[in-house]
Amino acid sequence: MPKNAAIEQEDGYGLQISPPNRDRLNSVINPSSPPSGLFIAGEWVETRERIPVLQKYTGETLGTIAAAGPDHLESAVAAARKAFPAFARMPAHQRSAILEKASLLLRAHQEPMAKWIAMETGKALKFARLEAERAADTFHLSSQEACRIHGETLPMDAVRSGEGLLGFWQRKPLGVIAAITPFNFPLNLVSHKVAPALAAGNTVVLKPSEVTPYSAAFLCRILEEAGLPAGCLNLVHGAGSAIGSALVEHRGTDMITFTGSAAVGKAILARAGIKRTTLELGNASPVVIAEDADLRRAAAKCALGANYCSGQVCISTQRIYAEAKIAEAFMELLLEETARLKVGDPLDEVTDVGPMISEREATRVAAWIGEAKMDGARVRHGEERKGAVHYPTVLDRVKPGMKVVDEEVFGPVVSVIPCRDFPEALRQADDSRYALQASVFTRDIERAFRAISDLGFGGIIINDTPHMRPDHIPYGGNRQSGLGREGPRFAIEEMTRIQMIQFRTAYPN
Ligand code: NAP
């Protein structure tokens, strides 16, 4: 049977897979057991050195994965280099078809993928389902963008030196892309690098987080089944400080695309050399609540925005600046909404908030709260911790200089800060070395436009929290939040180079 004959597309999003074909697909993708090897030159490679992968809520071992050594990295980069020329020449419609098949396969396996995401991250299953769905969207969008990569002709005679020339520019793939990804969205953030890179005709060496490697491994299997030629996507597992660092310094790659912490991003930039580098880093996301806002709706949104994925989202609601007149009323509603969140086993359908990625991280968050309290902060809700589970926590009486205000908490902690008036709230919200996304709740159009003008963030959201990221938007930060933009169309711009062509058509006197 030819590959993918099992998938029949019903419409843009619908899928019809007959039971025998579903069995065949399941035996190929094997959703009950993720691949444990490295994926190099189209082969799954096991190694003697193993890395255990934990179920983050129970602490049980889900399995082990192969750790890559320097030789494996060499083979992965060599495979990507070898595959690049033919893949760059593959017609766009063929690359697009492979990505669309991958999108359909992701949709067909949304439920098992979501379960693996929930187990390896600790994220609540209902949100893991959203991530799996979004990854399918990211591949679908990238499939479409693969057929839209184009340049333009230039009016060469705009200057005297251009007379007699026909000029146009086009976009070419860069070559081998080194992709390094974090633990918190182990499928969709990998997809945001792999899908646009392939759409543009690049090949990839991927190093996912070693604590959440299975989603990336499944994705390799899915792309294999979708017909991606061997060597176009290579997967290496291992610690960032070893294999990640070696990948960054490898001279056989043409670009580094990194998502993770600002500290690691800075270290990567310092060692990357003259190589295109995009960085998607952290944030200490602010929300401004104007006195005219719908407070009940804003409080419900903020409670979820602060605790979604246990606050381990780069655009998690962390600092809430509320106009003084409504600050306490808003706080009461926020406390009510936060108390409604169900904390527990991420595989339980009712759970909103699961464990953090590790007990060490939960302990760090507790320590930051402790330091803030010593400095005058007050806990209005939460604060408990049981192992890796940190309960949603609301603070007030915080001030600049405290880590919970200045740094990225990356945990389920939010602070409410009363401000004299709306301009002062905007000023404090903007006063951060991070600038990824910020949001404002207001029903006043003038306030909304004032916020858009005053806030120097990569993205501004009106009447929702900063964690809004539909997958096709240009997404990325300013200041210490990063360099470059993602979202398939924009990632493709970063992952291609412009080539200019000039034809002499006449010889002016
Ligand atoms: P991290 O510690 O910076 O790690 C990210 C990736 O980099 C992991 O694969 C890690 O490997 C690897 N790494 C670590 N040290 C390295 C080095 N010296 N050289 C090369 N690679 C190295 O981040 P994380 O804890 O996984 O994720 C949380 C951070 O990601 C937060 O700051 C969050 O804001 C940020 N984030 C940003 C976005 C965005 O789009 N802006 C989205 C999600 C997350 P190992 O962990 O396997 O050792």
Coordinates of C-alpha atoms and ligand atoms in Angstrom, one line a residue:
M1 CA 0.0 0.0 0.0
P2 CA 1.5 3.4 -0.8
K3 CA 2.2 5.6 2.2
N4 CA -0.8 7.6 3.4
A5 CA -3.3 5.9 1.3
A6 CA -5.0 5.3 4.7
I7 CA -5.7 9.0 5.1
E8 CA -8.7 10.5 3.2
Q9 CA -9.2 14.2 3.7
E10 CA -12.8 15.0 4.0
D11 CA -12.5 18.8 4.1
G12 CA -10.0 21.3 5.5
Y13 CA -10.1 19.8 8.9
G14 CA -12.2 16.6 8.8
L15 CA -10.7 13.2 8.6
Q16 CA -12.2 9.9 7.7
I17 CA -10.1 6.9 8.5
S18 CA -11.7 3.5 8.1
P19 CA -11.1 1.0 11.0
P20 CA -8.6 -1.2 9.1
N21 CA -6.7 1.8 8.0
R22 CA -6.7 3.2 11.5
D23 CA -5.3 -0.1 12.7
R24 CA -2.5 0.1 10.1
L25 CA -1.7 3.7 11.0
N26 CA -1.7 2.9 14.7
S27 CA 0.7 0.0 14.1
V28 CA 3.0 2.4 12.2
I29 CA 2.8 5.3 14.6
N30 CA 2.2 3.0 17.6
P31 CA 0.7 5.7 19.9
S32 CA 1.0 3.4 23.0
S33 CA 4.8 3.4 22.8
P34 CA 6.9 6.3 21.7
P35 CA 10.3 5.7 20.0
S36 CA 13.2 5.8 22.4
G37 CA 16.1 6.2 20.0
L38 CA 17.8 9.0 18.2
F39 CA 16.5 9.6 14.6
I40 CA 19.4 10.0 12.3
A41 CA 19.4 9.7 8.5
G42 CA 16.0 8.1 8.6
E43 CA 17.0 5.4 11.0
W44 CA 16.2 4.9 14.7
V45 CA 19.4 4.6 16.6
E46 CA 19.6 3.2 20.2
T47 CA 22.6 4.0 22.4
R48 CA 23.9 2.4 25.6
E49 CA 23.7 5.6 27.6
R50 CA 20.1 6.2 28.6
I51 CA 18.1 9.1 30.1
P52 CA 15.1 8.3 32.2
V53 CA 11.8 10.1 31.5
L54 CA 9.5 10.6 34.4
Q55 CA 5.7 10.9 34.7
K56 CA 5.7 14.3 36.3
Y57 CA 2.7 13.8 38.6
T58 CA 3.4 10.3 39.9
G59 CA 7.2 10.4 39.6
E60 CA 7.2 7.0 38.0
T61 CA 9.6 6.2 35.1
L62 CA 7.8 6.3 31.8
G63 CA 10.8 4.8 30.0
T64 CA 14.3 5.7 28.9
I65 CA 15.6 7.5 25.8
A66 CA 19.0 7.2 24.0
A67 CA 21.5 9.8 24.9
A68 CA 23.5 11.2 22.0
G69 CA 27.3 11.4 22.1
P70 CA 29.6 13.6 19.9
D71 CA 29.6 10.9 17.2
H72 CA 25.8 10.9 17.0
L73 CA 25.8 14.6 16.7
E74 CA 28.3 14.4 13.8
S75 CA 26.2 11.8 12.1
A76 CA 23.0 13.9 12.5
V77 CA 24.6 17.1 11.1
A78 CA 26.2 15.1 8.3
A79 CA 22.8 13.5 7.4
A80 CA 21.1 16.9 7.4
R81 CA 23.8 18.4 5.2
K82 CA 23.6 15.4 2.8
A83 CA 19.8 15.6 2.5
F84 CA 19.7 19.4 2.0
P85 CA 20.5 19.9 -1.7
A86 CA 17.8 17.5 -2.9
F87 CA 15.3 18.7 -0.4
A88 CA 15.9 22.3 -1.3
R89 CA 15.1 21.4 -4.9
M90 CA 12.0 19.5 -4.1
P91 CA 9.0 21.3 -5.6
A92 CA 7.1 23.4 -3.1
H93 CA 3.8 21.5 -3.7
Q94 CA 5.5 18.3 -2.7
R95 CA 7.0 19.7 0.5
S96 CA 3.6 21.2 1.2
A97 CA 1.9 17.8 0.7
I98 CA 4.3 16.1 3.2
L99 CA 3.5 18.8 5.9
E100 CA -0.3 18.5 5.3
K101 CA -0.1 14.7 5.7
A102 CA 1.8 15.3 8.9
S103 CA -0.9 17.7 10.1
L104 CA -3.6 15.1 9.3
L105 CA -1.7 12.3 11.1
L106 CA -1.3 14.6 14.1
R107 CA -5.1 15.2 14.1
A108 CA -5.7 11.5 13.8
H109 CA -3.5 10.8 16.9
Q110 CA -4.5 13.9 18.9
E111 CA -5.7 11.9 21.9
P112 CA -2.7 9.6 22.4
M113 CA -0.4 12.6 21.7
A114 CA -2.2 14.6 24.3
K115 CA -1.8 11.8 26.9
W116 CA 1.9 11.7 26.3
I117 CA 2.2 15.5 26.6
A118 CA 0.2 15.4 29.9
M119 CA 2.4 12.6 31.3
E120 CA 5.8 14.0 30.3
T121 CA 5.0 17.7 31.2
G122 CA 2.4 17.4 34.0
K123 CA 0.1 19.6 32.0
A124 CA -3.6 19.0 32.5
L125 CA -5.0 16.7 29.8
K126 CA -7.6 19.2 28.6
F127 CA -4.8 21.7 27.8
A128 CA -2.5 19.0 26.4
R129 CA -5.4 18.2 23.9
L130 CA -5.3 21.9 22.9
E131 CA -1.5 21.7 22.3
A132 CA -1.9 18.6 20.1
E133 CA -4.6 20.3 18.1
R134 CA -2.4 23.4 17.8
A135 CA 0.6 21.4 16.5
A136 CA -1.7 20.0 13.8
D137 CA -2.6 23.6 13.0
T138 CA 1.0 24.7 12.9
F139 CA 1.8 22.0 10.3
H140 CA -1.3 22.9 8.3
L141 CA -0.3 26.5 8.2
S142 CA 3.2 25.7 7.3
S143 CA 2.0 23.4 4.5
Q144 CA 0.1 26.4 3.1
E145 CA 3.1 28.8 3.5
A146 CA 5.4 26.4 1.7
C147 CA 3.6 27.4 -1.5
R148 CA 3.7 31.2 -0.8
I149 CA 7.5 31.7 -0.5
H150 CA 8.3 34.4 -3.1
G151 CA 10.2 37.6 -3.8
E152 CA 9.3 40.5 -6.0
T153 CA 10.5 42.4 -9.0
L154 CA 12.1 45.8 -8.4
P155 CA 11.7 49.0 -10.4
M156 CA 15.4 49.1 -11.3
D157 CA 15.3 52.4 -13.1
A158 CA 14.3 54.2 -9.9
V159 CA 18.0 55.3 -9.9
R160 CA 20.3 56.0 -12.8
S161 CA 22.6 53.2 -11.9
G162 CA 19.7 50.7 -12.4
E163 CA 18.8 51.8 -15.9
G164 CA 18.8 49.0 -18.4
L165 CA 18.5 46.3 -15.7
L166 CA 15.7 43.9 -14.9
G167 CA 15.8 43.0 -11.2
F168 CA 14.1 40.6 -8.9
W169 CA 14.8 38.9 -5.6
Q170 CA 13.8 35.5 -4.3
R171 CA 14.0 33.6 -1.0
K172 CA 16.3 30.5 -0.7
P173 CA 16.5 28.1 2.2
L174 CA 19.4 28.6 4.6
G175 CA 20.6 25.0 4.8
V176 CA 20.8 23.0 8.1
I177 CA 18.8 24.5 11.0
A178 CA 19.7 23.6 14.6
A179 CA 16.5 23.6 16.6
I180 CA 16.6 23.6 20.5
T181 CA 13.3 23.6 22.4
P182 CA 12.1 23.8 26.0
F183 CA 9.9 21.5 28.1
N184 CA 6.7 23.4 28.4
F185 CA 5.1 22.8 24.9
P186 CA 7.1 19.8 23.8
L187 CA 5.0 19.2 20.7
N188 CA 3.8 22.6 19.4
L189 CA 7.1 24.5 20.0
V190 CA 9.0 21.8 18.2
S191 CA 6.4 22.1 15.4
H192 CA 6.9 25.9 15.3
K193 CA 10.6 25.2 14.3
V194 CA 10.4 22.0 12.3
A195 CA 7.4 22.7 10.1
P196 CA 8.5 26.2 8.8
A197 CA 12.1 25.0 8.4
L198 CA 10.9 22.1 6.2
A199 CA 8.3 24.3 4.4
A200 CA 11.2 26.5 3.2
G201 CA 13.3 23.5 2.1
N202 CA 15.8 23.4 5.0
T203 CA 16.8 20.3 6.8
V204 CA 16.9 20.1 10.6
V205 CA 18.8 18.8 13.6
L206 CA 16.4 18.9 16.6
K207 CA 17.4 18.8 20.3
P208 CA 14.2 18.8 22.4
S209 CA 14.3 19.2 26.2
E210 CA 15.6 16.0 27.7
V211 CA 12.8 15.9 30.3
T212 CA 10.0 15.9 27.7
P213 CA 11.5 14.1 24.7
Y214 CA 8.6 11.8 23.7
S215 CA 6.4 14.3 21.9
A216 CA 9.3 15.2 19.5
A217 CA 10.1 11.5 19.0
F218 CA 6.4 10.9 18.0
L219 CA 6.6 13.8 15.6
C220 CA 9.6 12.3 13.8
R221 CA 7.7 9.1 13.4
I222 CA 4.7 11.0 12.0
L223 CA 6.9 12.9 9.5
E224 CA 8.6 9.6 8.5
E225 CA 5.1 8.2 7.8
A226 CA 4.1 11.4 6.0
G227 CA 6.9 10.7 3.5
L228 CA 9.7 13.1 4.6
P229 CA 12.9 11.9 3.0
A230 CA 15.6 10.5 5.2
G231 CA 18.0 13.0 6.7
C232 CA 15.7 16.0 6.5
L233 CA 14.8 15.8 10.2
N234 CA 17.3 14.4 12.7
L235 CA 16.6 14.0 16.4
V236 CA 19.3 14.0 19.1
H237 CA 18.6 13.7 22.8
G238 CA 20.8 14.8 25.7
A239 CA 21.5 17.6 28.2
G240 CA 21.6 21.1 26.9
S241 CA 24.9 21.8 28.5
A242 CA 26.5 18.9 26.5
I243 CA 24.7 18.0 23.3
G244 CA 22.8 21.3 23.0
S245 CA 26.0 23.3 23.5
A246 CA 27.9 21.2 20.9
L247 CA 25.0 21.7 18.4
V248 CA 25.2 25.4 18.9
E249 CA 28.9 25.5 18.2
H250 CA 28.8 23.0 15.3
R251 CA 30.1 24.5 12.1
G252 CA 27.9 22.4 9.9
T253 CA 24.7 24.2 10.7
D254 CA 23.5 27.5 9.2
M255 CA 21.0 28.8 11.7
I256 CA 20.1 28.3 15.4
T257 CA 16.5 28.6 16.4
F258 CA 16.1 28.5 20.1
T259 CA 13.2 28.7 22.5
G260 CA 14.0 28.7 26.2
S261 CA 15.2 30.8 29.1
A262 CA 16.9 34.2 28.7
A263 CA 20.1 32.9 30.5
V264 CA 20.6 30.0 28.0
G265 CA 19.6 32.3 25.1
K266 CA 22.4 34.7 26.0
A267 CA 24.9 31.9 26.3
I268 CA 23.9 30.6 22.9
L269 CA 24.2 34.0 21.3
A270 CA 27.7 34.4 22.7
R271 CA 28.8 31.1 21.2
A272 CA 26.9 31.0 18.0
G273 CA 29.4 32.9 15.9
I274 CA 28.4 34.4 12.6
K275 CA 25.2 32.4 12.1
R276 CA 21.6 33.4 11.9
T277 CA 20.1 33.0 15.4
T278 CA 16.5 33.5 16.6
L279 CA 15.7 33.5 20.3
E280 CA 12.3 33.1 21.8
L281 CA 12.9 33.8 25.5
G282 CA 11.0 34.6 28.7
N283 CA 8.7 37.3 29.9
A284 CA 7.3 38.6 33.2
S285 CA 3.9 39.2 31.6
P286 CA 1.9 42.2 32.7
V287 CA -1.8 42.8 32.6
V288 CA -3.4 46.3 33.2
I289 CA -6.9 46.5 34.6
A290 CA -8.6 49.8 33.8
E291 CA -11.3 51.0 36.1
D292 CA -13.9 50.6 33.3
A293 CA -13.0 47.0 32.6
D294 CA -15.4 44.0 33.0
L295 CA -13.9 43.0 36.2
R296 CA -15.5 39.5 36.5
R297 CA -14.4 38.5 33.0
A298 CA -10.9 40.0 33.6
A299 CA -10.6 38.1 36.9
A300 CA -11.6 34.7 35.3
K301 CA -9.2 35.2 32.5
C302 CA -6.3 36.2 34.8
A303 CA -6.9 33.3 37.1
L304 CA -6.6 30.9 34.2
G305 CA -3.8 32.9 32.5
A306 CA -1.7 32.8 35.7
N307 CA -2.1 29.1 36.3
Y308 CA -2.5 27.5 32.9
C309 CA 0.3 24.8 32.7
S310 CA 1.1 25.7 36.4
G311 CA 2.3 29.1 35.2
Q312 CA 5.1 27.5 33.1
V313 CA 4.3 29.5 30.0
C314 CA 6.4 32.3 28.7
I315 CA 3.3 34.5 28.5
S316 CA 1.8 33.5 31.8
T317 CA 0.0 36.3 33.7
Q318 CA 2.4 37.4 36.4
R319 CA 2.1 41.1 37.2
I320 CA -1.4 42.7 37.4
Y321 CA -1.5 46.5 37.6
A322 CA -5.0 47.6 38.6
E323 CA -6.3 51.2 38.8
A324 CA -6.6 51.9 42.6
K325 CA -10.3 52.6 42.5
I326 CA -11.1 49.0 41.5
A327 CA -8.0 47.2 42.7
E328 CA -9.5 45.5 45.8
A329 CA -12.8 44.7 44.0
F330 CA -10.8 43.0 41.3
M331 CA -8.6 41.2 43.9
E332 CA -11.7 39.7 45.5
L333 CA -13.0 38.4 42.2
L334 CA -9.5 37.0 41.3
L335 CA -9.4 35.2 44.6
E336 CA -12.8 33.7 43.9
E337 CA -11.8 32.6 40.4
T338 CA -8.5 31.2 41.6
A339 CA -10.2 29.1 44.3
R340 CA -12.3 27.5 41.6
L341 CA -9.3 25.9 39.9
K342 CA -8.9 22.2 40.4
V343 CA -5.4 21.1 41.3
G344 CA -4.4 17.4 40.9
D345 CA -3.6 14.6 38.5
P346 CA -3.2 16.0 35.0
L347 CA -4.8 12.9 33.5
D348 CA -8.0 13.6 35.5
E349 CA -10.5 15.3 33.2
V350 CA -11.5 17.9 35.8
T351 CA -7.9 19.0 36.6
D352 CA -7.0 22.5 35.7
V353 CA -3.5 22.7 37.3
G354 CA -1.1 19.8 37.5
P355 CA 2.4 19.5 38.9
M356 CA 5.3 21.7 37.9
I357 CA 8.0 20.1 35.8
S358 CA 10.0 19.0 38.9
E359 CA 10.0 19.3 42.6
R360 CA 13.1 21.4 42.3
E361 CA 11.2 24.0 40.3
A362 CA 8.3 24.0 42.8
T363 CA 10.7 24.5 45.6
R364 CA 12.3 27.4 43.7
V365 CA 8.9 29.1 43.3
A366 CA 8.2 28.6 47.0
A367 CA 11.6 30.1 47.9
W368 CA 10.8 33.2 45.7
I369 CA 7.4 33.6 47.5
G370 CA 9.3 33.3 50.9
E371 CA 11.8 36.0 49.9
A372 CA 8.9 38.3 48.8
K373 CA 7.1 37.8 52.1
M374 CA 10.3 38.6 54.0
D375 CA 10.3 41.9 52.1
G376 CA 6.7 42.8 52.9
A377 CA 4.6 40.9 50.3
R378 CA 1.3 39.4 51.5
V379 CA -0.1 36.0 50.4
R380 CA -3.8 36.4 49.6
H381 CA -4.3 32.8 48.4
G382 CA -2.4 29.6 48.0
E383 CA 1.3 29.1 48.9
E384 CA 1.1 25.4 49.7
R385 CA 3.3 22.9 47.9
K386 CA 3.2 19.1 47.8
G387 CA 6.1 17.6 46.0
A388 CA 6.1 19.0 42.5
V389 CA 2.6 20.5 42.9
H390 CA 2.6 24.2 43.7
Y391 CA -0.9 25.5 44.4
P392 CA -2.1 28.7 42.6
T393 CA -0.9 31.6 44.7
V394 CA -2.0 35.3 44.7
L395 CA 0.2 38.0 46.2
D396 CA -0.2 41.7 46.9
R397 CA 2.0 44.4 48.6
V398 CA 4.8 43.4 46.1
K399 CA 7.3 45.9 44.8
P400 CA 10.1 46.3 42.2
G401 CA 13.3 44.6 43.4
M402 CA 11.4 41.4 44.4
K403 CA 12.0 38.4 42.1
V404 CA 8.3 37.8 41.8
V405 CA 8.1 41.2 40.1
D406 CA 11.4 41.6 38.2
E407 CA 12.1 38.1 37.1
E408 CA 10.1 35.5 35.2
V409 CA 8.4 33.4 38.0
F410 CA 7.5 30.6 35.6
G411 CA 5.2 29.1 38.2
P412 CA 1.6 29.5 39.4
V413 CA 2.1 32.9 41.1
V414 CA 0.4 36.2 40.3
S415 CA 0.7 39.6 42.0
V416 CA -1.9 42.4 42.0
I417 CA -0.4 46.0 42.3
P418 CA -2.8 49.0 42.7
C419 CA -1.8 52.0 40.6
R420 CA -2.8 55.7 41.0
D421 CA -4.3 55.8 37.5
F422 CA -4.2 54.2 34.0
P423 CA -1.1 56.0 32.7
E424 CA 0.8 55.0 35.8
A425 CA -0.4 51.3 35.4
L426 CA 0.9 51.4 31.8
R427 CA 4.2 52.9 33.0
Q428 CA 4.8 50.2 35.6
A429 CA 3.7 47.4 33.2
D430 CA 6.2 48.5 30.7
D431 CA 9.0 48.9 33.2
S432 CA 10.6 45.4 32.6
R433 CA 13.6 44.1 30.9
Y434 CA 11.3 41.6 29.2
A435 CA 8.8 42.6 26.5
L436 CA 7.1 39.6 24.9
Q437 CA 3.3 40.1 25.3
A438 CA 1.3 42.4 27.5
S439 CA -2.5 42.9 27.9
V440 CA -5.0 45.4 29.0
F441 CA -8.6 45.0 30.1
T442 CA -10.7 48.1 29.2
R443 CA -13.9 49.0 27.4
D444 CA -12.6 52.4 26.6
I445 CA -11.2 52.7 23.0
E446 CA -9.0 55.7 24.0
R447 CA -7.4 53.7 26.8
A448 CA -6.8 50.8 24.4
F449 CA -5.0 52.9 21.9
R450 CA -3.0 54.6 24.6
A451 CA -1.8 51.1 25.7
I452 CA -0.9 50.1 22.2
S453 CA 1.1 53.3 21.9
D454 CA 2.8 53.1 25.4
L455 CA 3.7 49.4 25.8
G456 CA 6.9 48.4 24.0
F457 CA 6.0 44.7 23.8
G458 CA 6.2 42.3 20.9
G459 CA 2.4 41.7 21.2
I460 CA -0.4 43.6 22.9
I461 CA -3.7 41.9 23.7
I462 CA -6.9 43.9 24.5
N463 CA -9.5 42.3 26.8
D464 CA -7.7 38.9 27.2
T465 CA -4.5 37.8 28.9
P466 CA -1.0 37.8 27.4
H467 CA -1.1 34.1 26.8
M468 CA -3.0 34.5 23.5
R469 CA -1.1 32.9 20.7
P470 CA -3.0 31.8 17.7
D471 CA -0.4 29.9 15.7
H472 CA -0.2 32.1 12.6
I473 CA 0.5 35.4 14.3
P474 CA 4.0 37.0 14.2
Y475 CA 5.1 36.0 17.7
G476 CA 8.2 37.1 19.5
G477 CA 9.6 39.5 22.0
N478 CA 11.6 42.7 22.3
R479 CA 14.4 43.6 24.8
Q480 CA 15.5 40.5 26.7
S481 CA 12.6 38.5 25.4
G482 CA 14.3 37.5 22.2
L483 CA 15.3 38.1 18.6
G484 CA 13.2 37.4 15.6
R485 CA 9.6 36.2 15.1
E486 CA 7.8 32.9 14.9
G487 CA 4.5 31.8 13.3
P488 CA 5.0 29.9 10.1
R489 CA 5.0 32.8 7.7
F490 CA 7.4 34.8 9.9
A491 CA 9.6 31.9 10.8
I492 CA 10.0 31.2 7.1
E493 CA 11.3 34.7 6.6
E494 CA 13.9 34.1 9.4
M495 CA 14.8 30.7 7.9
T496 CA 15.5 31.9 4.3
R497 CA 18.0 34.3 2.7
I498 CA 17.3 36.8 0.0
Q499 CA 19.0 36.3 -3.3
M500 CA 19.0 39.3 -5.7
I501 CA 19.2 38.8 -9.4
Q502 CA 20.0 41.6 -12.0
F503 CA 19.7 41.0 -15.7
R504 CA 21.3 43.5 -18.0
T505 CA 18.6 44.0 -20.7
A506 CA 19.9 47.2 -22.3
Y507 CA 23.1 49.3 -22.4
P508 CA 22.0 52.9 -21.7
N509 CA 24.2 55.6 -23.3
Ligands
NAP1 P1 16.0 26.2 29.2 O1 16.5 25.7 30.4 O2 16.6 27.5 28.7 O3 16.2 25.0 28.1 C1 15.7 25.2 26.8 C2 16.4 24.2 25.9 O4 17.8 24.6 25.8 C3 16.4 22.7 26.4 O5 16.4 21.8 25.3 C4 17.8 22.7 27.1 O6 18.3 21.3 27.3 C5 18.6 23.5 26.2 N1 19.9 24.0 26.8 C6 20.2 24.2 28.1 N2 21.4 24.7 28.2 C7 21.9 24.8 26.9 C8 23.2 25.3 26.4 N3 24.1 25.7 27.2 N4 23.3 25.2 25.1 C9 22.3 24.8 24.3 N5 21.1 24.3 24.7 C10 20.9 24.4 26.0 O7 14.4 26.4 29.2 P2 13.3 25.5 29.8 O8 13.4 25.5 31.3 O9 13.2 24.2 29.1 O10 12.0 26.3 29.4 C11 11.5 27.4 30.1 C12 12.0 28.8 29.5 O11 11.6 28.8 28.1 C13 11.3 29.9 30.1 O12 12.2 31.0 30.4 C14 10.2 30.3 29.1 O13 9.8 31.7 29.2 C15 10.9 30.0 27.8 N6 10.0 29.9 26.8 C16 9.8 30.9 25.8 C17 8.9 30.7 24.8 C18 8.7 31.8 23.8 O14 8.1 31.5 22.7 N7 9.2 33.0 23.9 C19 8.1 29.6 24.8 C20 8.2 28.6 25.8 C21 9.2 28.8 26.7 P3 17.9 20.4 28.5 O15 16.8 21.1 29.3 O16 17.4 19.2 27.9 O17 19.1 20.2 29.3

